[in-house]
Short mmCIF file of C-alpha atoms in Angstrom, two decimals:
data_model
loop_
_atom_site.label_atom_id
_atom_site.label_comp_id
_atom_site.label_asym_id
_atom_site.label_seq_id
_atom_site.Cartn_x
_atom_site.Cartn_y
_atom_site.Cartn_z
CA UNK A 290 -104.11 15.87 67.33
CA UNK A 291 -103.84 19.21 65.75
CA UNK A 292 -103.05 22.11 68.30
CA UNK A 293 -105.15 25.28 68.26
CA UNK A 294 -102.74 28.52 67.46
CA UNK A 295 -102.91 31.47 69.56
CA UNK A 296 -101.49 34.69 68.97
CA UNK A 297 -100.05 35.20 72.37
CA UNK A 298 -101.28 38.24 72.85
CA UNK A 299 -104.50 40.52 74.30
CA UNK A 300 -106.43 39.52 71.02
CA UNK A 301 -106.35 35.98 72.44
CA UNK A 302 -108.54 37.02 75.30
CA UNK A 303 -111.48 37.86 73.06
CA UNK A 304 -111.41 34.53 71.96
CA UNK A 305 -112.89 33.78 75.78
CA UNK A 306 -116.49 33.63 74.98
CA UNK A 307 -116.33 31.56 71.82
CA UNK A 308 -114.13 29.33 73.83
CA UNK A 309 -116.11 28.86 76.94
CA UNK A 310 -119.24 28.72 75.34
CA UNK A 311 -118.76 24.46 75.41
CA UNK A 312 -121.38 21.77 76.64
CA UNK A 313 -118.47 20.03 78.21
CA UNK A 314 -116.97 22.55 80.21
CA UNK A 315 -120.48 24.16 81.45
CA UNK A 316 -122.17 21.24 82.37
CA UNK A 317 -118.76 20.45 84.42
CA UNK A 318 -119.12 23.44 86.47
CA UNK A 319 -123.01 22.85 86.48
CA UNK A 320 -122.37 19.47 88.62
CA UNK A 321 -119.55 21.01 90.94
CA UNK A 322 -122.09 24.29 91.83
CA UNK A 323 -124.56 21.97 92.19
CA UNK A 324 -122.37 20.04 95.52
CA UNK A 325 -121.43 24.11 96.31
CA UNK A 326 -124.61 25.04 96.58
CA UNK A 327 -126.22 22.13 98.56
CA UNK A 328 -123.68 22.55 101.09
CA UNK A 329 -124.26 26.39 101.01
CA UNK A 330 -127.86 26.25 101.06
CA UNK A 331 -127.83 24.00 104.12
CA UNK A 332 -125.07 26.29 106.49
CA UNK A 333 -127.23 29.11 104.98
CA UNK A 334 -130.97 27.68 106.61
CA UNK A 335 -129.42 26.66 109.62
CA UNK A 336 -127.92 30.17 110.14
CA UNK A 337 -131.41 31.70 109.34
CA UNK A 338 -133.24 29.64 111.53
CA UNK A 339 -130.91 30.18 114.43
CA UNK A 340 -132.29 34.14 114.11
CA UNK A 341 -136.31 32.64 114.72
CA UNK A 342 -137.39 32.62 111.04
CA UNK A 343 -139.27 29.72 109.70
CA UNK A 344 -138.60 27.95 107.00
CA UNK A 345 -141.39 29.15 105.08
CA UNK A 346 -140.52 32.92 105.57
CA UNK A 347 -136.85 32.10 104.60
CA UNK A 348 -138.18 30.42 101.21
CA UNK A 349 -141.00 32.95 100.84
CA UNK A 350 -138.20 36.10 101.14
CA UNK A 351 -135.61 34.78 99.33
CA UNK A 352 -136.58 31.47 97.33
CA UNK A 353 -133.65 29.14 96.86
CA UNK A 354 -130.84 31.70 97.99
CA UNK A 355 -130.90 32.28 101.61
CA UNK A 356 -128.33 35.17 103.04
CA UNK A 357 -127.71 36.03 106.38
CA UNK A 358 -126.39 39.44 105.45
CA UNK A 359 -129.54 42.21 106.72
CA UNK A 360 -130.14 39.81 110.00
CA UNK A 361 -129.11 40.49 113.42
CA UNK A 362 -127.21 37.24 113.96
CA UNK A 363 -125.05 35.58 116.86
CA UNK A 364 -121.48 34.94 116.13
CA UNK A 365 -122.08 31.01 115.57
CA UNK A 366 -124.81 31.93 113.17
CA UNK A 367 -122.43 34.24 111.08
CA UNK A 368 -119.33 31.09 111.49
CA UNK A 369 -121.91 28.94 110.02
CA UNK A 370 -122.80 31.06 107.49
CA UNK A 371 -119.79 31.65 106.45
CA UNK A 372 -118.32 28.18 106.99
CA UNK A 373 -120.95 27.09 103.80
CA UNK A 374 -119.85 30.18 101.52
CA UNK A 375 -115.90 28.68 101.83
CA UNK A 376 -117.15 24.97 100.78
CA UNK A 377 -118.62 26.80 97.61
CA UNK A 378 -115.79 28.75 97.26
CA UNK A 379 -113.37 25.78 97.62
CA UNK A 380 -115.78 23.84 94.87
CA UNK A 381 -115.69 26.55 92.62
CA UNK A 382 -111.78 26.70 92.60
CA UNK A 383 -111.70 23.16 92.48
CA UNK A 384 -114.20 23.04 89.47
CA UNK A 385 -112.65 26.01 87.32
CA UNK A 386 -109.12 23.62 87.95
CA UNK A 387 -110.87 21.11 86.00
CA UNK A 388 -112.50 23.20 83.10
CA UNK A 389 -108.60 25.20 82.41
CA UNK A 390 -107.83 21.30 82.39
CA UNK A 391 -110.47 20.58 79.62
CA UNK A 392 -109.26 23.56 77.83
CA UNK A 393 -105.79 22.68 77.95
CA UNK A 394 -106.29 19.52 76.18
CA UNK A 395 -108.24 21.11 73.89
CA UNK A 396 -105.76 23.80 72.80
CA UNK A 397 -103.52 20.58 72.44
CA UNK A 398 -106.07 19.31 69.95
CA UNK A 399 -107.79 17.06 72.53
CA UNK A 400 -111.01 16.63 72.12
CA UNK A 401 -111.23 13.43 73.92
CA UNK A 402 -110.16 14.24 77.51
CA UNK A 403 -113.87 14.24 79.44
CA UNK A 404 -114.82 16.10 82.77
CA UNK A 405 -113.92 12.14 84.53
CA UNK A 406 -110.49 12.48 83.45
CA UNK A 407 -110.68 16.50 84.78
CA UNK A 408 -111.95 14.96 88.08
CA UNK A 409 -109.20 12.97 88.38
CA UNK A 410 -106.72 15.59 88.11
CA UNK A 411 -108.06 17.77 90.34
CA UNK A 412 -108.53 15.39 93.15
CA UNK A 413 -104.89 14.55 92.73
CA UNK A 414 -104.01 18.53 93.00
CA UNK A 415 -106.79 19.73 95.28
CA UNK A 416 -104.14 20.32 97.89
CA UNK A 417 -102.11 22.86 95.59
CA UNK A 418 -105.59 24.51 95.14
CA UNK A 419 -106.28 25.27 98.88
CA UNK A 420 -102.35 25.70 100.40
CA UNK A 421 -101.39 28.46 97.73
CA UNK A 422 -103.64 31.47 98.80
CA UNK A 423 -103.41 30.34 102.48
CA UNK A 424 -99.57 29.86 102.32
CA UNK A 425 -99.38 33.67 100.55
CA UNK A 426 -101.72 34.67 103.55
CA UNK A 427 -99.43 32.95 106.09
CA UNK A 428 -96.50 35.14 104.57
CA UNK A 429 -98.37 38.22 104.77
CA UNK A 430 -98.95 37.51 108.56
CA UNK A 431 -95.55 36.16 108.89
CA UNK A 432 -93.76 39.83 107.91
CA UNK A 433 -96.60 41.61 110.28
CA UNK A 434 -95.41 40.14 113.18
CA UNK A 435 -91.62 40.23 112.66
CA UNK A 436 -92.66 43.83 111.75
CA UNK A 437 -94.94 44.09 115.37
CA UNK A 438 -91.52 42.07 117.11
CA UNK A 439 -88.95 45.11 115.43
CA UNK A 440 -91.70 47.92 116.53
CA UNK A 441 -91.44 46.59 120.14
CA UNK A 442 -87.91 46.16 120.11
CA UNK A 443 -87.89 49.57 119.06
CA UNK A 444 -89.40 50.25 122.85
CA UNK A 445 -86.32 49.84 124.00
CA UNK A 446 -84.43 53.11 125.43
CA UNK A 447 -81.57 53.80 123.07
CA UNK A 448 -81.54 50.57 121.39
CA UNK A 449 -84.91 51.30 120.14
CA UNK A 450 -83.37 54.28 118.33
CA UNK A 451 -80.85 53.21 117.12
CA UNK A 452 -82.27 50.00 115.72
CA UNK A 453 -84.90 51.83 113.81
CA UNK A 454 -82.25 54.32 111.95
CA UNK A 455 -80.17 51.55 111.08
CA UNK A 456 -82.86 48.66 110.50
CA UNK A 457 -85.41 51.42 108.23
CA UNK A 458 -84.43 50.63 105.08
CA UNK A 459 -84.99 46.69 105.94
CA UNK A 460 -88.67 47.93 107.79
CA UNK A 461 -89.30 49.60 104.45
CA UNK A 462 -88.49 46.87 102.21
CA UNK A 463 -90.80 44.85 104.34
CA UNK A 464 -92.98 46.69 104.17
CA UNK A 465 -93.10 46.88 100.00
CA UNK A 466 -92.91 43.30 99.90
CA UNK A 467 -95.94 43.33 101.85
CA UNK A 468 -98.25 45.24 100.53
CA UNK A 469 -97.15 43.75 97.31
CA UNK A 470 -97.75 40.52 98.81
CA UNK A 471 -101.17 41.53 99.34
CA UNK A 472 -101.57 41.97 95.56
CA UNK A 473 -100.37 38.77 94.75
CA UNK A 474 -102.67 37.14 97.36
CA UNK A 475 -105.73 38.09 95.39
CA UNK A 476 -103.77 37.55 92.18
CA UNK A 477 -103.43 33.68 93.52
CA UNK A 478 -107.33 33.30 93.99
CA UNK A 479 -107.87 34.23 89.94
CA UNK A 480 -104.87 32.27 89.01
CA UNK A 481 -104.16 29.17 90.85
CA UNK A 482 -106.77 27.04 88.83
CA UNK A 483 -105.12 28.06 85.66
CA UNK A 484 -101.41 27.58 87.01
CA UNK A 485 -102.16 24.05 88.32
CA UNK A 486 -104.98 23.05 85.69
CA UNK A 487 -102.06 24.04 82.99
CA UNK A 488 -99.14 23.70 84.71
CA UNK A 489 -99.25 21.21 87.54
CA UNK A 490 -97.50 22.65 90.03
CA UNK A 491 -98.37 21.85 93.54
CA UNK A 492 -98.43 24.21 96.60
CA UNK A 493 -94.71 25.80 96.65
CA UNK A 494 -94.36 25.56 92.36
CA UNK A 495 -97.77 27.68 92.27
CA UNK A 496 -96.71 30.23 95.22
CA UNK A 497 -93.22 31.21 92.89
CA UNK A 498 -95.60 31.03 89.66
CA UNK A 499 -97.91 33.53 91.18
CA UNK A 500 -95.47 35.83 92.30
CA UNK A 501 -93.76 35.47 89.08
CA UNK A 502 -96.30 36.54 86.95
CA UNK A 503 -97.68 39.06 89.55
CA UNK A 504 -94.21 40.83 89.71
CA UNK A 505 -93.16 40.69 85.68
CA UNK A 506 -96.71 40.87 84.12
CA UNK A 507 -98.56 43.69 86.44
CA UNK A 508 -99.77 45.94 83.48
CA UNK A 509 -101.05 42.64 81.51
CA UNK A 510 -102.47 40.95 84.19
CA UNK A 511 -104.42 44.56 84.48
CA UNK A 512 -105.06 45.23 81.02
CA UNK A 513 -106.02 42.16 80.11
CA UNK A 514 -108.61 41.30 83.19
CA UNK A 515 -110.11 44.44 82.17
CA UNK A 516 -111.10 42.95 78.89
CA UNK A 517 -111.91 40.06 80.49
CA UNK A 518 -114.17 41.19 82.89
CA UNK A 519 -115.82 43.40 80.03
CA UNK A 520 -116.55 39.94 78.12
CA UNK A 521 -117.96 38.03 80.79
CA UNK A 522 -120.29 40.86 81.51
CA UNK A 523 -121.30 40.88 77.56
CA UNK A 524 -121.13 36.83 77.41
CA UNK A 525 -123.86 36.62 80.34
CA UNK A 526 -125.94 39.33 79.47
CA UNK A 527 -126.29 37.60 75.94
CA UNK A 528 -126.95 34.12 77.55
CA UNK A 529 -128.96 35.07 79.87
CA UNK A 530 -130.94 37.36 77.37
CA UNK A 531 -131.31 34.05 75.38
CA UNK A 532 -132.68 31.88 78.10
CA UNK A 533 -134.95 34.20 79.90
CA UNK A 534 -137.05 35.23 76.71
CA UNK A 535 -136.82 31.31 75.74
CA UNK A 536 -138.99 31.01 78.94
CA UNK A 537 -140.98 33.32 78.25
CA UNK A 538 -141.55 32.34 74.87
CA UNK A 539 -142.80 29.11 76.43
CA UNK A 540 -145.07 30.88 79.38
CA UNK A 541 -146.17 32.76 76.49
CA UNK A 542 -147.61 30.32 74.51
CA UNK A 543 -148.51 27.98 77.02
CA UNK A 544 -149.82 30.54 79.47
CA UNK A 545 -152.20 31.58 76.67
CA UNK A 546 -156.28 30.71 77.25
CA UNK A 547 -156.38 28.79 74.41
CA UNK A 548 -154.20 25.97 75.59
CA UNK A 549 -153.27 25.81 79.57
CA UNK A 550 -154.01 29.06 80.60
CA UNK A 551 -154.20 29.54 84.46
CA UNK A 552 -153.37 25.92 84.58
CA UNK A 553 -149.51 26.57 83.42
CA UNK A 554 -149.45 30.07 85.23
CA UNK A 555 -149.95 29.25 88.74
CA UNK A 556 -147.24 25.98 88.34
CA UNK A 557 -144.98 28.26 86.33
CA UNK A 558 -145.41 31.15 88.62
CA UNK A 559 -144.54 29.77 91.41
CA UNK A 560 -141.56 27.98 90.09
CA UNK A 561 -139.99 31.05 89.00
CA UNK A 562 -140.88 32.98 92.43
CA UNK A 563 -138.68 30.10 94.30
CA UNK A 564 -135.95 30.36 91.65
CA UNK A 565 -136.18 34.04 91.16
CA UNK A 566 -137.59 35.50 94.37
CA UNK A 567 -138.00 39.28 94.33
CA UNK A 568 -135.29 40.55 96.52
CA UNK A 569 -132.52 38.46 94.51
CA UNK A 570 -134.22 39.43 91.05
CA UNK A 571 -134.30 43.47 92.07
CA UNK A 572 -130.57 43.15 93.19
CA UNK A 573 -128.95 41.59 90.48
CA UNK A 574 -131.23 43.76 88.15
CA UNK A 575 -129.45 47.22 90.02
CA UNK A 576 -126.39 45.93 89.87
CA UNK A 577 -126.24 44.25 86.58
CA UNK A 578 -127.57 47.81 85.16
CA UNK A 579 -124.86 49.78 86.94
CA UNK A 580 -122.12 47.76 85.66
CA UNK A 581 -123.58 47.90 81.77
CA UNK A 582 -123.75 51.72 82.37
CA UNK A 583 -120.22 51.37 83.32
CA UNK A 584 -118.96 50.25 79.93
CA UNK A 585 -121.63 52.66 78.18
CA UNK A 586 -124.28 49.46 77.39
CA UNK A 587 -127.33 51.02 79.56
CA UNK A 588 -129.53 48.51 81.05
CA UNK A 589 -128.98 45.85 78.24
CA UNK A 590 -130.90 44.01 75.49
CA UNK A 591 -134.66 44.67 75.52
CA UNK A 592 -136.60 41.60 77.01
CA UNK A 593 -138.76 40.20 74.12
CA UNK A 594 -141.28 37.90 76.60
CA UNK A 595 -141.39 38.64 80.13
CA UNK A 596 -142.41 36.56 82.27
CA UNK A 597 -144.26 36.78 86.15
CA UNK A 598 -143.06 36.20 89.33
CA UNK A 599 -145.39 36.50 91.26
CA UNK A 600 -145.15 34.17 94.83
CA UNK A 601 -147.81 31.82 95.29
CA UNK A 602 -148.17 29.66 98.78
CA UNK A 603 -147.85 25.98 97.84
CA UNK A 604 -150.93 25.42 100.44
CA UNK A 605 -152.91 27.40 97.67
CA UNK A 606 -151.49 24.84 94.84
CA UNK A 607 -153.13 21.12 94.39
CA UNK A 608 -150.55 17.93 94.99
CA UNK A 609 -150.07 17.54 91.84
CA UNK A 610 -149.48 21.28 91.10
CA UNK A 611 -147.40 21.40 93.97
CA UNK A 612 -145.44 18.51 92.66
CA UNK A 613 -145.06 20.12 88.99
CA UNK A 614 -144.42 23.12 90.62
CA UNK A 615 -140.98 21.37 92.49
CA UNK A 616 -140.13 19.79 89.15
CA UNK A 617 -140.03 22.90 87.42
CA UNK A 618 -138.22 24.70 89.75
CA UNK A 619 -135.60 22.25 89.76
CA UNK A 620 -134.99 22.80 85.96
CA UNK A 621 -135.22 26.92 86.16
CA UNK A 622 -132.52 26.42 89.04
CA UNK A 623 -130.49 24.40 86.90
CA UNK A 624 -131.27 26.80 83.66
CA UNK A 625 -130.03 29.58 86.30
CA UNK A 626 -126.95 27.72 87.39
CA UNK A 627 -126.12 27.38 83.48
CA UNK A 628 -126.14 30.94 83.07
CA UNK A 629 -123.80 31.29 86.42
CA UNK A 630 -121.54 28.34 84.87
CA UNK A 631 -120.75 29.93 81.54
CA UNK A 632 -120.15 33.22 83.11
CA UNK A 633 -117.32 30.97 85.75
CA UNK A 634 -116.10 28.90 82.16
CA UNK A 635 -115.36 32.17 80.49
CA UNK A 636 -113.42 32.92 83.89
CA UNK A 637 -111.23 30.01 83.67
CA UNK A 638 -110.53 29.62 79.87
CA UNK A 639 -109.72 33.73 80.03
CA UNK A 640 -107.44 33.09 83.01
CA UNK A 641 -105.56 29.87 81.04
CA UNK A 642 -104.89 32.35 77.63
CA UNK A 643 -103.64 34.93 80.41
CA UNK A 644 -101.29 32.24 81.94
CA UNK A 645 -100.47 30.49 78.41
CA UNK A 646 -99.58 34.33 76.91
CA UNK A 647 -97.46 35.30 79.86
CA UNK A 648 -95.32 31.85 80.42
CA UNK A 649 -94.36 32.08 76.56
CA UNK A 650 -93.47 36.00 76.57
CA UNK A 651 -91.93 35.83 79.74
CA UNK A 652 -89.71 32.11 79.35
CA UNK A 653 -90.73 31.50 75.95
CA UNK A 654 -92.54 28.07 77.03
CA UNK A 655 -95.42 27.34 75.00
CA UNK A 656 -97.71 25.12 77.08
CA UNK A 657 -99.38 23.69 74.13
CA UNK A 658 -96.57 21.84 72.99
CA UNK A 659 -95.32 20.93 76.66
CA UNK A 660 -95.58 17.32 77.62
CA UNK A 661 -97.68 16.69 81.10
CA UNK A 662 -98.26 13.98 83.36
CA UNK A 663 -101.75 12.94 81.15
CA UNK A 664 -99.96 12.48 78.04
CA UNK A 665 -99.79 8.40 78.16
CA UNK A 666 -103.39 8.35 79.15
CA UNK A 667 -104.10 9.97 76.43
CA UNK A 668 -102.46 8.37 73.55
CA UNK A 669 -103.66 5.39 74.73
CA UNK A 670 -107.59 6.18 74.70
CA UNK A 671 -106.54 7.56 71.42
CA UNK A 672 -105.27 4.23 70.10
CA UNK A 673 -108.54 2.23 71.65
CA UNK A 674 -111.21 5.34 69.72
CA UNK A 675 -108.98 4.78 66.53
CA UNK A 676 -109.28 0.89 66.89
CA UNK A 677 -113.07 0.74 68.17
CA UNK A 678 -113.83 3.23 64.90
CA UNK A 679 -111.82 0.92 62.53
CA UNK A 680 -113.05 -2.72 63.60
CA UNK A 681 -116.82 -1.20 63.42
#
């Protein structure tokens, strides 16, 4: 196995896209979005039909992404909600574990190790994954009530006075470490894949990694998200630029009255209403323009083949229509979950140069050339390719 060499640097970071852009790793985070969003969309429906909508209007208004957000709700409507948004969110940290795994393996000059073997590891870490943000939470709560417990000791005729003259400096520290805390608790929710995918550290080892890096790497962590976040933005736009004119390339052709016509465009239009409903499609268009504005890109490449999407009531479609018409949504939705996947690989593979860069600047430990726990396993299925290859 030949290692890849890096740089150690920021100019490994624009490496991200060329990295992420991998069969392996998207289709990894295709399958875990794919449990994230079942259990979503479920919580999501039962939260909308606890307000009185049908299931039809919930479909009709916003296709395959219901959101509660705009309703007037009940409180067990919003816990539900909400309860199906943290089982994504918990997937999507447990999947993006698995693709810095991949990617680890591959800077070793692994080609072999396959999203199974990622699966693996994260189920055998998926503790580390949940415990680290909540146990930086827990501290954050922790110092604001021993702060609350000092403030009402400080009640107290004359010992209330004199405690908070003498104690201040403590309160203040406190205080620092707090808000810095705070910092380091959204740090942990970018970085925890990447310091157990890479590292293996479990809940305590990742809490004193994450503080680590937050405290002696502030300006790169910065800096270099900035570029990061500039590249995903770019890497999408491109991908999804590819795959939206490559349907309408198809509708274009097939749309056309010389082969299916109306035929294709009530299936097809109706497929990409459910997929791409209106009020999801005008929202990510505003925002996706404001952000391209934002790094001077206006509102992106020029579409080449648009396409229509136009609702159309499946009681106004045939069976079989109606049955196309579910087919072909499914494959949109999993066309759209692609684009969403490669934006969440460039994520993690970003995040593991970030983590790789700062460990060897920082302790001057290059995590290519450190042994882990899969390093047996993988000689061995090394040996058995090598032998299979030879005795055919």
């Amino acid at each position: 196995m030949i290692p890849l060499k890096l740089n150690y640097n920021y100019t490994d970071i624009f490496r991200a896209p060329r990295f992420a852009l991998s069969g392996k790793k998207i289709l990894f985070l295709i399958k875990s979005n794919l449990l994230g969003y079942i259990a979503y969309f479920i919580f999501s429906l039962i939260s909308l039909l606890s307000t009185g909508m049908s299931t039809k209007e919930i479909i009709s208004k916003y296709g395959l992404y219901p959101c509660l957000f705009g309703h007037q709700a009940e409180w067990f409507s919003w816990l539900v909600y909400f309860f199906g948004i943290s089982i994504w969110f918990f997937v999507l940290m447990l999947s993006l574990t698995g693709v810095c795994r991949i990617f680890l393996k591959q800077l070793k000059g692994n080609d072999f190790f396959s999203g199974k073997d990622a699966s693996k590891f994260v189920f055998k870490h998926r503790h580390a994954l949940v415990l680290t943000p909540i146990t930086i939470f827990l501290i954050i709560i922790f110092f604001l009530i021993l702060a609350s417990i000092f403030a009402l000791i400080g009640k107290i005729p004359v010992i209330g006075n004199l405690t908070l003259s003498i104690l201040y400096i403590l309160y203040f520290l406190g205080s620092v470490f707090t808000i810095l805390s705070t910092f380091v608790l959204f740090t942990s929710l970018i970085f925890t894949p990447s310091i157990v995918g890479l590292y293996e550290e479990d809940t305590m080892g990742s809490v004193f990694q994450t503080y680590s890096i937050t405290f002696s790497q502030t300006s790169r962590i910065i800096f270099y998200n900035v570029i990061l976040a500039a590249l995903i933005v770019i890497g999408i736009e491109i991908y999804s630029w590819i795959c939206l004119n490559s349907i309408g390339l198809i509708s274009y052709i097939f749309g056309h009255k010389f082969f299916m016509a109306d035929q294709f465009s009530v299936v097809n239009n109706h497929s990409l209403s459910v997929v791409f409903p209106s009020v999801i499609t005008d929202a990510i268009v505003y925002y996706k323009n404001f952000i391209l504005e934002k790094i001077n890109l206006r509102s992106g490449i020029p579409i080449l083949f648009s396409t229509s999407t136009n609702f159309t009531d499946l009681t106004d479609l045939s069976f079989i229509q109606t049955i196309s018409s579910i087919l072909l949504s499914v494959v949109y939705f999993i066309i759209t979950l692609s684009i969403f996947s490669y934006g969440l690989a460039m994520l993690a593979v970003g995040q593991s140069l970030m983590f790789v860069t700062f460990k060897k600047l920082s302790d001057d430990d290059d995590l290519i050339f450190r042994p882990d726990e899969d390093d047996d396993t993988d000689d061995l299925k090394l040996q058995n390719i090598f032998e299979s290859s030879s005795g055919t």
